[in-house]
Coordinates of C-alpha atoms in Angstrom, one line a residue:
M1 CA 10.8 45.3 17.5
T2 CA 12.4 42.1 18.8
Q3 CA 16.1 41.9 19.4
S4 CA 18.2 38.7 18.9
H5 CA 21.6 37.7 20.4
P6 CA 23.7 35.6 18.1
S7 CA 25.0 32.4 19.6
A8 CA 27.9 30.0 19.0
E9 CA 27.0 26.8 17.4
G10 CA 25.1 24.6 19.9
Q11 CA 24.5 27.5 22.2
P12 CA 21.0 29.2 22.7
A13 CA 20.1 32.1 20.3
W14 CA 18.1 34.4 22.6
T15 CA 15.4 36.8 21.1
R16 CA 13.7 39.5 23.1
T17 CA 9.9 39.1 23.3
I18 CA 8.0 41.1 26.0
D19 CA 8.6 42.7 29.4
L20 CA 7.6 40.5 32.3
D21 CA 5.4 43.1 33.9
R22 CA 3.4 43.3 30.7
L23 CA 3.0 39.5 30.7
R24 CA 1.8 39.5 34.5
A25 CA -1.0 41.7 33.6
S26 CA -3.1 38.9 31.8
G27 CA -0.8 35.8 32.4
R28 CA -0.5 35.2 28.7
A29 CA 0.5 36.8 25.4
T30 CA 1.4 36.1 21.8
V31 CA 4.6 37.1 20.0
K32 CA 5.7 36.8 16.6
L33 CA 9.4 35.7 16.0
G34 CA 10.1 35.6 12.3
S35 CA 7.7 33.1 10.8
K36 CA 6.7 31.7 14.2
Q37 CA 3.9 32.7 16.4
L38 CA 4.4 31.8 20.0
A39 CA 2.2 31.8 23.0
L40 CA 3.8 32.9 26.4
F41 CA 2.2 31.9 29.7
L42 CA 3.2 32.8 33.3
H43 CA 2.4 30.0 35.6
D44 CA 3.5 29.9 39.3
G45 CA 6.2 32.5 38.6
T46 CA 7.7 30.7 35.6
V47 CA 7.4 31.7 31.9
H48 CA 6.6 29.0 29.4
A49 CA 6.8 29.5 25.5
C50 CA 5.1 27.3 23.0
N51 CA 3.8 27.4 19.4
N52 CA 0.6 29.3 19.6
R53 CA -1.1 26.9 17.1
C54 CA -2.4 23.7 18.4
P55 CA -0.5 20.9 16.5
H56 CA -3.8 19.1 15.9
E57 CA -5.7 21.7 13.8
G58 CA -4.2 25.1 14.5
Y59 CA -6.5 26.6 17.0
P60 CA -4.7 29.5 18.9
L61 CA -3.6 28.0 22.1
V62 CA -3.3 31.5 23.9
E63 CA -7.2 31.1 24.0
G64 CA -6.9 27.9 26.0
A65 CA -7.3 27.1 29.6
L66 CA -4.1 26.7 31.8
D67 CA -4.6 24.5 34.9
A68 CA -3.1 26.4 37.9
E69 CA -2.2 23.1 39.7
S70 CA -0.8 21.0 36.8
C71 CA 0.5 23.5 34.4
V72 CA -1.6 21.6 31.7
L73 CA -2.8 23.7 28.7
T74 CA -6.1 22.7 27.3
C75 CA -7.1 23.5 23.7
H76 CA -10.8 24.2 23.7
W77 CA -11.2 23.3 20.0
H78 CA -10.9 19.5 20.6
N79 CA -10.1 19.3 24.3
W80 CA -6.4 18.4 23.7
K81 CA -4.2 18.8 26.8
F82 CA -0.6 19.5 26.8
D83 CA 2.0 19.8 29.7
L84 CA 3.5 23.2 29.1
R85 CA 6.8 22.1 30.8
T86 CA 7.6 19.3 28.4
G87 CA 5.0 19.5 25.5
A88 CA 3.7 16.1 26.2
N89 CA 0.2 15.5 24.8
H90 CA -2.2 13.9 27.6
Y91 CA -4.5 13.2 24.7
G92 CA -2.2 11.0 22.9
G93 CA -1.8 12.8 19.8
D94 CA 0.9 15.3 18.4
S95 CA 3.3 16.8 20.9
L96 CA 3.5 20.6 21.5
R97 CA 6.6 22.4 20.5
I98 CA 8.2 24.0 23.6
Y99 CA 10.8 26.8 23.7
P100 CA 13.6 27.7 26.2
V101 CA 12.9 30.9 28.1
K102 CA 14.9 33.0 30.2
V103 CA 14.1 36.4 32.2
D104 CA 16.9 38.8 32.7
E105 CA 17.6 41.2 35.6
A106 CA 15.7 44.0 33.8
G107 CA 12.6 41.9 33.6
V108 CA 12.6 41.2 29.9
V109 CA 11.5 37.7 28.6
W110 CA 13.9 36.1 26.1
V111 CA 13.1 33.0 24.0
D112 CA 15.2 30.7 22.1
A113 CA 13.0 30.0 19.0
R114 CA 15.6 28.1 16.9
D115 CA 14.6 24.8 15.4
A116 CA 16.1 21.8 16.9
P117 CA 18.9 20.1 14.8
A118 CA 17.5 18.3 11.8
R119 CA 18.5 14.8 13.1
E120 CA 16.6 15.5 16.3
R121 CA 13.5 16.6 14.4
M122 CA 13.6 13.6 12.1
Q123 CA 13.8 11.2 15.0
Q124 CA 10.9 13.0 16.8
A125 CA 8.7 12.9 13.7
L126 CA 9.5 9.1 13.3
D127 CA 8.7 8.5 17.0
Q128 CA 5.5 10.4 16.8
L129 CA 4.7 8.7 13.4
E130 CA 4.8 5.4 15.1
G131 CA 2.2 6.5 17.6
A132 CA -0.1 7.9 14.8
M133 CA 0.2 4.6 13.0
A134 CA -0.7 2.6 16.1
D135 CA -3.9 4.6 16.4
H136 CA -4.5 4.6 12.6
D137 CA -4.7 8.4 12.8
A138 CA -4.6 9.2 9.1
P139 CA -4.6 13.1 9.5
R140 CA -1.9 12.7 12.1
I141 CA 0.2 10.4 9.9
A142 CA 0.0 13.1 7.2
R143 CA 1.2 15.8 9.7
E144 CA 4.1 13.7 11.0
L145 CA 5.2 12.9 7.4
A146 CA 5.0 16.6 6.6
R147 CA 7.1 17.3 9.7
L148 CA 9.7 14.6 8.7
G149 CA 10.0 16.2 5.2
R150 CA 10.5 19.7 6.7
A151 CA 13.3 18.2 8.7
G152 CA 14.8 17.1 5.4
A153 CA 14.0 13.4 5.5
A154 CA 12.4 11.5 2.6
P155 CA 9.2 9.4 3.3
E156 CA 11.2 6.3 2.3
V157 CA 12.8 6.6 5.8
A158 CA 9.3 6.2 7.4
L159 CA 8.3 3.6 5.0
L160 CA 11.2 1.3 5.7
H161 CA 10.5 1.8 9.5
A162 CA 6.8 0.9 8.9
I163 CA 7.8 -2.3 7.0
E164 CA 10.2 -3.3 9.7
R165 CA 7.8 -2.7 12.5
G166 CA 4.7 -4.3 10.7
H167 CA 5.9 -7.3 8.8
E168 CA 5.5 -9.5 11.8
R169 CA 2.0 -8.1 12.6
L170 CA 0.4 -9.4 9.4
R171 CA -0.9 -12.6 10.7
Y172 CA -1.1 -14.4 7.3
G173 CA 1.6 -12.6 5.7
M174 CA 2.0 -9.9 3.1
T175 CA -1.2 -8.0 2.2
H176 CA -2.0 -5.2 -0.4
C177 CA -0.6 -2.6 2.0
F178 CA 3.1 -3.4 1.2
A179 CA 2.4 -3.9 -2.4
A180 CA 0.4 -0.6 -2.7
A181 CA 3.0 1.3 -1.0
E182 CA 5.4 0.5 -3.8
V183 CA 2.8 1.8 -6.3
W184 CA 2.0 4.9 -4.4
M185 CA 5.6 5.8 -4.1
R186 CA 6.1 5.4 -7.8
L187 CA 3.2 7.6 -8.4
R188 CA 4.6 10.1 -5.9
D189 CA 7.9 10.2 -8.0
S190 CA 5.9 11.4 -11.0
L191 CA 4.2 14.2 -9.2
G192 CA 5.4 17.8 -8.8
G193 CA 3.0 19.4 -6.3
E194 CA 4.0 19.1 -2.6
A195 CA 0.5 18.3 -1.4
E196 CA 0.0 15.6 -4.0
R197 CA 3.3 13.9 -3.1
L198 CA 2.3 13.9 0.6
A199 CA -0.9 12.4 -0.1
C200 CA 0.8 9.4 -1.9
A201 CA 3.2 8.9 1.0
A202 CA 0.4 9.3 3.7
E203 CA -1.9 6.8 1.9
A204 CA 0.8 4.3 1.7
L205 CA 1.6 4.6 5.5
S206 CA -2.1 4.7 6.4
H207 CA -2.8 1.5 4.7
I208 CA 0.1 -0.2 6.6
A209 CA -1.2 1.2 9.8
Y210 CA -4.8 -0.1 9.0
D211 CA -3.6 -3.7 8.2
T212 CA -1.2 -3.9 11.3
L213 CA -3.8 -1.9 13.7
R214 CA -3.5 -3.4 17.2
E215 CA -2.1 -6.7 15.9
P216 CA 0.5 -8.4 18.2
V217 CA 3.8 -9.7 16.8
F218 CA 3.5 -13.1 15.1
A219 CA 7.2 -14.0 15.3
F220 CA 8.8 -16.2 12.6
A221 CA 10.1 -19.4 13.9
L222 CA 13.7 -19.4 12.8
P223 CA 16.6 -21.7 13.3
A224 CA 18.9 -21.0 16.3
T225 CA 21.8 -18.5 15.3
T226 CA 24.3 -21.0 16.8
T227 CA 23.5 -23.8 14.3
E228 CA 26.8 -25.4 13.2
P229 CA 27.6 -25.2 10.3
P230 CA 25.5 -22.1 9.2
Q231 CA 22.4 -23.0 7.2
R232 CA 22.9 -21.9 3.5
W233 CA 20.5 -21.1 0.6
D234 CA 19.2 -24.1 -1.3
G235 CA 16.6 -23.3 -3.9
P236 CA 15.2 -26.9 -4.2
A237 CA 15.0 -27.2 -0.5
F238 CA 13.0 -23.8 -0.4
L239 CA 10.6 -25.0 -3.0
A240 CA 10.0 -28.2 -1.0
A241 CA 9.5 -26.2 2.1
V242 CA 6.9 -24.0 0.6
E243 CA 5.2 -27.0 -1.0
A244 CA 5.0 -28.5 2.4
Q245 CA 3.7 -25.3 3.9
D246 CA 6.7 -25.3 6.2
E247 CA 7.1 -21.7 7.1
A248 CA 10.0 -22.2 9.5
G249 CA 12.0 -24.3 7.1
A250 CA 11.5 -21.8 4.2
A251 CA 12.2 -18.7 6.3
G252 CA 15.3 -20.3 7.8
L253 CA 16.6 -20.6 4.2
I254 CA 15.8 -17.0 3.3
V255 CA 17.4 -15.7 6.5
A256 CA 20.5 -17.9 6.0
A257 CA 20.8 -16.5 2.5
L258 CA 20.6 -12.9 3.6
E259 CA 22.8 -13.3 6.7
N260 CA 25.4 -15.8 5.7
E261 CA 25.8 -15.3 1.9
D262 CA 24.9 -11.7 1.5
P263 CA 23.1 -12.1 -1.8
N264 CA 20.8 -9.4 -3.2
F265 CA 17.1 -10.0 -4.1
A266 CA 18.0 -10.9 -7.7
D267 CA 19.8 -13.8 -6.6
L268 CA 16.9 -15.4 -4.8
E269 CA 14.2 -14.0 -7.3
P270 CA 14.2 -16.9 -9.9
T271 CA 13.4 -19.4 -7.1
L272 CA 10.9 -17.1 -5.5
A273 CA 9.1 -16.7 -8.7
T274 CA 9.0 -20.4 -9.4
A275 CA 7.4 -20.8 -6.0
A276 CA 4.9 -18.1 -6.7
L277 CA 3.7 -19.8 -10.0
A278 CA 3.9 -23.4 -8.6
H279 CA 0.3 -23.2 -8.0
Y280 CA -2.7 -20.9 -9.0
N281 CA -1.9 -19.2 -5.7
D282 CA -4.4 -17.0 -3.8
F283 CA -5.9 -15.2 -6.8
G284 CA -2.5 -14.2 -8.3
H285 CA -1.3 -12.3 -5.3
A286 CA 1.9 -14.4 -4.9
L287 CA 3.4 -13.2 -8.2
I288 CA 1.8 -9.7 -8.1
Y289 CA 3.4 -9.1 -4.6
L290 CA 6.7 -10.5 -5.6
V291 CA 7.0 -7.8 -8.4
H292 CA 6.2 -5.1 -5.9
V293 CA 8.8 -6.5 -3.4
R294 CA 11.4 -6.1 -6.1
G295 CA 10.3 -2.5 -6.5
L296 CA 10.5 -1.9 -2.7
V297 CA 13.9 -3.5 -2.4
A298 CA 15.2 -1.4 -5.2
R299 CA 13.7 1.8 -3.6
L300 CA 14.6 1.0 0.2
G301 CA 17.8 -1.1 -0.2
A302 CA 19.1 -4.0 1.5
P303 CA 17.5 -3.5 5.0
A304 CA 14.1 -4.0 3.4
Q305 CA 15.0 -7.4 2.0
R306 CA 14.4 -9.6 5.3
P307 CA 11.2 -8.1 6.4
L308 CA 9.6 -8.0 3.0
L309 CA 10.7 -11.6 2.0
L310 CA 9.5 -13.0 5.3
A311 CA 6.1 -11.3 4.9
W312 CA 5.8 -12.4 1.4
L313 CA 6.9 -16.0 2.3
R314 CA 4.2 -16.2 5.0
M315 CA 1.6 -15.1 2.6
L316 CA 2.7 -17.8 0.2
V317 CA 2.6 -20.6 2.8
Y318 CA -0.9 -19.7 3.8
A319 CA -2.0 -18.9 0.2
T320 CA -5.0 -20.9 -1.2
R321 CA -4.0 -23.3 -4.0
E322 CA -7.0 -22.9 -6.3
D323 CA -5.6 -25.2 -9.0
L324 CA -6.3 -28.0 -6.5
L325 CA -10.1 -27.2 -6.5
P326 CA -12.4 -29.2 -8.9
D327 CA -13.3 -26.2 -10.8
F328 CA -9.6 -25.7 -11.9
R329 CA -8.6 -29.3 -12.2
H330 CA -8.0 -28.9 -15.9
Y331 CA -4.9 -26.7 -15.3
A332 CA -2.6 -29.5 -14.4
V333 CA -3.7 -31.3 -17.5
A334 CA -3.1 -28.3 -19.6
L335 CA 0.3 -27.9 -18.3
T336 CA 1.4 -31.3 -19.3
Q337 CA 0.0 -30.7 -22.8
W338 CA 2.1 -27.6 -23.4
P339 CA 3.8 -28.1 -26.7
A340 CA 7.4 -29.2 -26.3
I341 CA 8.3 -27.4 -29.5
G342 CA 7.0 -23.9 -30.1
R343 CA 7.9 -20.4 -30.1
G344 CA 9.5 -19.9 -26.7
D345 CA 11.5 -16.8 -27.4
G346 CA 8.7 -14.3 -26.3
E347 CA 9.2 -12.4 -29.6
I348 CA 6.5 -11.3 -31.9
G349 CA 6.2 -13.6 -34.9
G350 CA 3.9 -12.9 -37.8
D351 CA 0.2 -11.7 -37.3
E352 CA -1.1 -11.0 -33.8
L353 CA -3.5 -13.6 -32.4
G354 CA -7.1 -12.9 -32.6
V355 CA -8.9 -12.5 -29.3
T356 CA -12.1 -14.3 -30.1
P357 CA -10.9 -17.9 -29.0
F358 CA -10.3 -16.5 -25.4
V359 CA -13.5 -14.5 -24.9
G360 CA -16.6 -15.8 -23.1
R361 CA -15.3 -19.3 -22.7
S362 CA -15.2 -21.7 -19.7
V363 CA -11.9 -22.3 -17.8
R364 CA -11.7 -25.6 -19.5
D365 CA -12.1 -24.2 -23.0
T366 CA -9.9 -21.2 -22.4
L367 CA -7.0 -23.5 -21.2
A368 CA -7.5 -25.7 -24.3
A369 CA -7.3 -22.6 -26.6
V370 CA -4.1 -21.5 -25.0
V371 CA -2.4 -24.7 -25.3
T372 CA -3.6 -25.1 -29.0
A373 CA -2.4 -21.4 -29.7
A374 CA 1.0 -22.1 -28.1
V375 CA 2.0 -24.5 -30.8
H376 CA 2.5 -21.6 -33.4
A377 CA 2.2 -18.4 -31.3
S378 CA 5.0 -16.9 -29.1
P379 CA 4.3 -16.4 -25.4
L380 CA 4.1 -12.6 -25.9
Q381 CA 1.4 -13.1 -28.6
L382 CA -0.5 -15.2 -26.2
H383 CA -0.1 -12.7 -23.4
H384 CA -1.4 -9.8 -25.6
A385 CA -4.4 -11.9 -26.5
L386 CA -5.2 -12.8 -22.9
M387 CA -4.7 -9.2 -21.7
H388 CA -7.2 -8.2 -24.5
A389 CA -9.7 -10.8 -23.4
A390 CA -9.4 -9.9 -19.8
A391 CA -10.1 -6.2 -20.6
L392 CA -13.1 -7.3 -22.7
H393 CA -14.4 -9.2 -19.8
L394 CA -14.2 -6.3 -17.6
L395 CA -16.1 -4.2 -20.0
R396 CA -18.9 -6.9 -20.0
F397 CA -19.0 -7.5 -16.3
D398 CA -22.8 -7.8 -15.4
I399 CA -22.8 -5.5 -12.5
S400 CA -26.1 -7.0 -11.1
V401 CA -24.0 -9.8 -9.9
E402 CA -22.2 -7.6 -7.4
Q403 CA -25.6 -6.0 -6.2
R404 CA -27.2 -9.4 -5.5
T405 CA -28.1 -10.4 -2.0
D406 CA -29.4 -13.9 -2.6
N407 CA -26.2 -15.4 -4.4
P408 CA -24.2 -18.3 -2.7
V409 CA -20.8 -17.6 -1.2
A410 CA -19.0 -19.0 -4.3
E411 CA -20.6 -16.3 -6.3
N412 CA -19.4 -13.4 -4.4
V413 CA -18.0 -11.8 -7.5
G414 CA -17.3 -8.1 -8.0
W415 CA -15.1 -5.6 -9.7
L416 CA -11.9 -6.8 -8.2
D417 CA -12.2 -10.4 -9.7
F418 CA -12.0 -8.8 -13.1
S419 CA -9.3 -6.1 -12.5
H420 CA -7.0 -8.8 -10.9
A421 CA -6.8 -10.4 -14.4
L422 CA -5.2 -7.3 -15.6
T423 CA -2.8 -6.7 -12.6
F424 CA -1.7 -10.5 -12.7
G425 CA -1.2 -10.3 -16.4
H426 CA 1.1 -7.4 -16.0
A427 CA 3.1 -9.0 -13.4
V428 CA 3.4 -12.1 -15.6
R429 CA 5.0 -10.1 -18.4
L430 CA 7.4 -8.5 -16.1
Q431 CA 8.5 -11.8 -14.5
C432 CA 8.5 -13.9 -17.5
T433 CA 10.4 -11.6 -19.6
R434 CA 13.1 -12.2 -17.0
Q435 CA 12.4 -15.9 -16.6
P436 CA 11.1 -17.2 -19.9
E437 CA 10.8 -20.7 -18.5
L438 CA 7.7 -19.8 -16.6
W439 CA 5.6 -18.7 -19.4
P440 CA 3.5 -21.9 -19.5
Q441 CA 2.5 -21.8 -15.9
A442 CA 1.8 -18.1 -16.1
L443 CA -0.1 -18.0 -19.3
L444 CA -2.3 -21.0 -18.3
Q445 CA -3.0 -19.1 -14.9
M446 CA -3.9 -15.9 -16.8
A447 CA -6.3 -18.2 -18.9
M448 CA -8.0 -19.4 -15.7
F449 CA -8.5 -15.7 -14.7
V450 CA -10.2 -15.0 -18.0
G451 CA -12.2 -18.3 -18.0
R452 CA -13.5 -18.0 -14.4
N453 CA -15.1 -14.7 -15.1
T454 CA -17.2 -15.9 -18.0
P455 CA -20.3 -16.8 -16.0
Y456 CA -20.5 -13.2 -14.7
L457 CA -20.6 -11.5 -18.2
A458 CA -23.7 -9.8 -19.4
A459 CA -26.1 -12.1 -21.1
E460 CA -26.1 -10.2 -24.2
D461 CA -22.9 -9.4 -26.0
P462 CA -22.2 -5.7 -25.5
V463 CA -18.6 -5.7 -26.3
M464 CA -18.7 -3.2 -29.0
P465 CA -21.2 -0.8 -27.4
A466 CA -19.2 -1.0 -24.2
L467 CA -16.0 -0.5 -25.9
R468 CA -17.3 2.7 -27.5
R469 CA -19.0 3.9 -24.4
W470 CA -15.8 3.6 -22.3
A471 CA -13.4 4.5 -25.2
V472 CA -10.4 6.7 -24.1
A473 CA -9.8 9.5 -26.7
D474 CA -6.9 11.1 -25.1
A475 CA -4.5 8.9 -23.1
E476 CA -2.6 11.6 -21.5
A477 CA -5.7 13.5 -20.3
F478 CA -7.1 10.1 -19.2
D479 CA -4.0 9.3 -17.0
A480 CA -4.3 12.9 -15.5
Q481 CA -7.9 12.3 -14.5
C482 CA -7.1 8.9 -12.9
I483 CA -4.4 10.4 -10.9
A484 CA -6.7 13.1 -9.7
T485 CA -9.4 10.5 -8.7
L486 CA -6.7 8.5 -6.9
L487 CA -5.5 11.4 -4.8
D488 CA -9.1 12.3 -3.7
H489 CA -10.8 8.8 -4.0
G490 CA -13.1 9.2 -1.0
L491 CA -13.3 5.5 -0.5
A492 CA -13.3 4.3 3.2
L493 CA -11.9 0.8 2.7
Y494 CA -8.3 0.7 1.4
I495 CA -8.9 -2.3 -0.8
F496 CA -10.7 -0.4 -3.4
P497 CA -8.4 2.5 -4.0
V498 CA -5.6 0.2 -4.0
H499 CA -7.1 -1.9 -6.9
L500 CA -7.8 1.3 -8.8
L501 CA -4.3 2.3 -8.3
K502 CA -2.7 -1.1 -9.2
T503 CA -5.0 -1.7 -12.2
W504 CA -4.5 1.7 -13.7
A505 CA -0.6 1.6 -13.2
A506 CA -0.5 -1.9 -14.6
V507 CA -2.3 -1.1 -17.7
R508 CA -0.5 2.1 -18.1
D509 CA 2.8 0.3 -17.8
E510 CA 1.6 -2.7 -19.9
I511 CA 0.8 -0.4 -22.8
A512 CA 4.1 1.5 -22.4
L513 CA 5.9 -1.9 -22.9
G514 CA 4.1 -2.3 -26.2
V515 CA 0.8 -4.0 -27.1
P516 CA -1.4 -4.2 -30.2
D517 CA -3.6 -1.1 -30.6
A518 CA -6.8 -3.1 -30.2
A519 CA -5.6 -4.4 -26.9
A520 CA -4.4 -1.1 -25.7
E521 CA -7.9 0.5 -26.6
A522 CA -9.7 -2.3 -24.8
M523 CA -7.5 -2.1 -21.6
R524 CA -7.9 1.7 -21.3
A525 CA -11.6 1.5 -21.7
A526 CA -11.7 -1.3 -19.1
V527 CA -9.9 1.0 -16.6
N528 CA -12.3 3.7 -17.6
R529 CA -15.2 1.7 -16.7
L530 CA -13.6 0.4 -13.5
F531 CA -12.9 4.2 -12.4
S532 CA -16.6 4.9 -13.1
A533 CA -17.8 2.0 -10.9
R534 CA -19.7 2.5 -7.7
F535 CA -18.1 0.0 -5.4
K536 CA -20.3 -1.8 -2.9
Q537 CA -18.0 -1.8 0.0
R538 CA -20.1 -3.8 2.3
H539 CA -22.7 -6.5 1.8
V540 CA -24.7 -6.4 4.9
L541 CA -27.9 -8.2 3.8
R542 CA -26.0 -10.6 1.6
T543 CA -23.7 -11.6 4.6
A544 CA -26.7 -12.2 6.8
I545 CA -28.6 -14.3 4.2
Q546 CA -25.5 -16.4 3.6
A547 CA -24.9 -16.9 7.3
M548 CA -28.5 -18.1 7.8
G549 CA -28.2 -20.6 5.0
F550 CA -24.7 -21.8 6.2
V551 CA -25.9 -22.4 9.8
A552 CA -29.1 -24.1 8.5
R553 CA -27.1 -26.6 6.6
E554 CA -24.8 -27.4 9.6
D555 CA -27.8 -29.2 11.1

């Protein structure tokens, strides 16, 4: 039987464990104190107490080897080494929990096995999490998040820290890692199981770790803080700076707004969204990411605004402007042709648009069909039709295109080219419902997504067979199945589970906002096909063939 001596707050609470003579016999022993199993070691006349379970994978440390000279305990399972005096891990992983020990005059060993104060345990978990992320050690990231949770902290604390630390390590600005974190955390909110909730948070943090792995700090060039008078937010100046790809000028305006005028994200959002849709930017990422920035700011609060907006801005400055390419030159013309008088209220009026004019057409023809329909259709009707068309195109994707090894670089097309049309389309609805003046740009960019995928549709028209094959009979059961897949996706490259997650969430949320039944049926079927896809995560032979062809043309 163990005995405990109660203590005043902040004072040790000693529990009797074992007689020192008994410990001398073998130099080590295990004791159980409540729910804790401790290992005791006698080294050079001093008793040391630690958790018996290795913090890596739980191997009993009492079975380890204790170096007589250094007081370093080695766990034989993976050769991790711990300093028994401090708990420091010489291997670089999780530290070992060490407990205070005293031996009384009667030769009895007492241990203070209380947990450290919650604040101290939270900080330790955050410190150790940073080390785990620096190594992109996914299992350790999960362990540190679990320890953070046991100390009473929500994973948002760790997420904010990761964003603050990582936003300057994304060389070309925001990537999917921040955007995906917002969706993973929303999924986490909907789950009740402790393991499932931890999986969502751990995947979000692991992705950020991967994208910032061993990257240096790429500092933002900002105006001096002593500028007189202080710089102020200027929306037109911001748009001009972005158009000129002037990161420093645009970043200075954002920082000035946040530091000198104390606005919230909603104050800046209209200008940011205008910048996002000023071009057909980087495959729609500018608008998609902006919607997720809004969600993260709402979740994490004001401290998240600066790192998120700066990372987003850098992405926008470096973004490709595909509407300037010859393949998409008709976009600018279509935008000037947008009807000045039409239904601009976003409300449904009369019958829904048919999807046929937007399926299987070239970029030019799809743009023309949208401009023609805009005369009599509401933006929301057009949006429904384009989302429907995007779903049908995903159902018709010719998967042999992705499997080819002899295609030119311009035809490196895969599943994500088709899924992006749906995620971008959902971001359009969310943003343009708030800013109706952006409907023309957004809908025409949706048209380019739909039209650019036409060359990669199956030669025969299998829409109806594909729709029947992938049809979802029970939406609730289907969502549960998708969640189960996401939580155990087994995909090595983060880009693929992220697109599964974001496409599923976008379609689910889009349908919840209200779409025609036929569009909902097609969108669910498209997601079903996407979740059944076998992603080709690397193209080794294709890359080699394309490299040889490129180098040959150089000469």
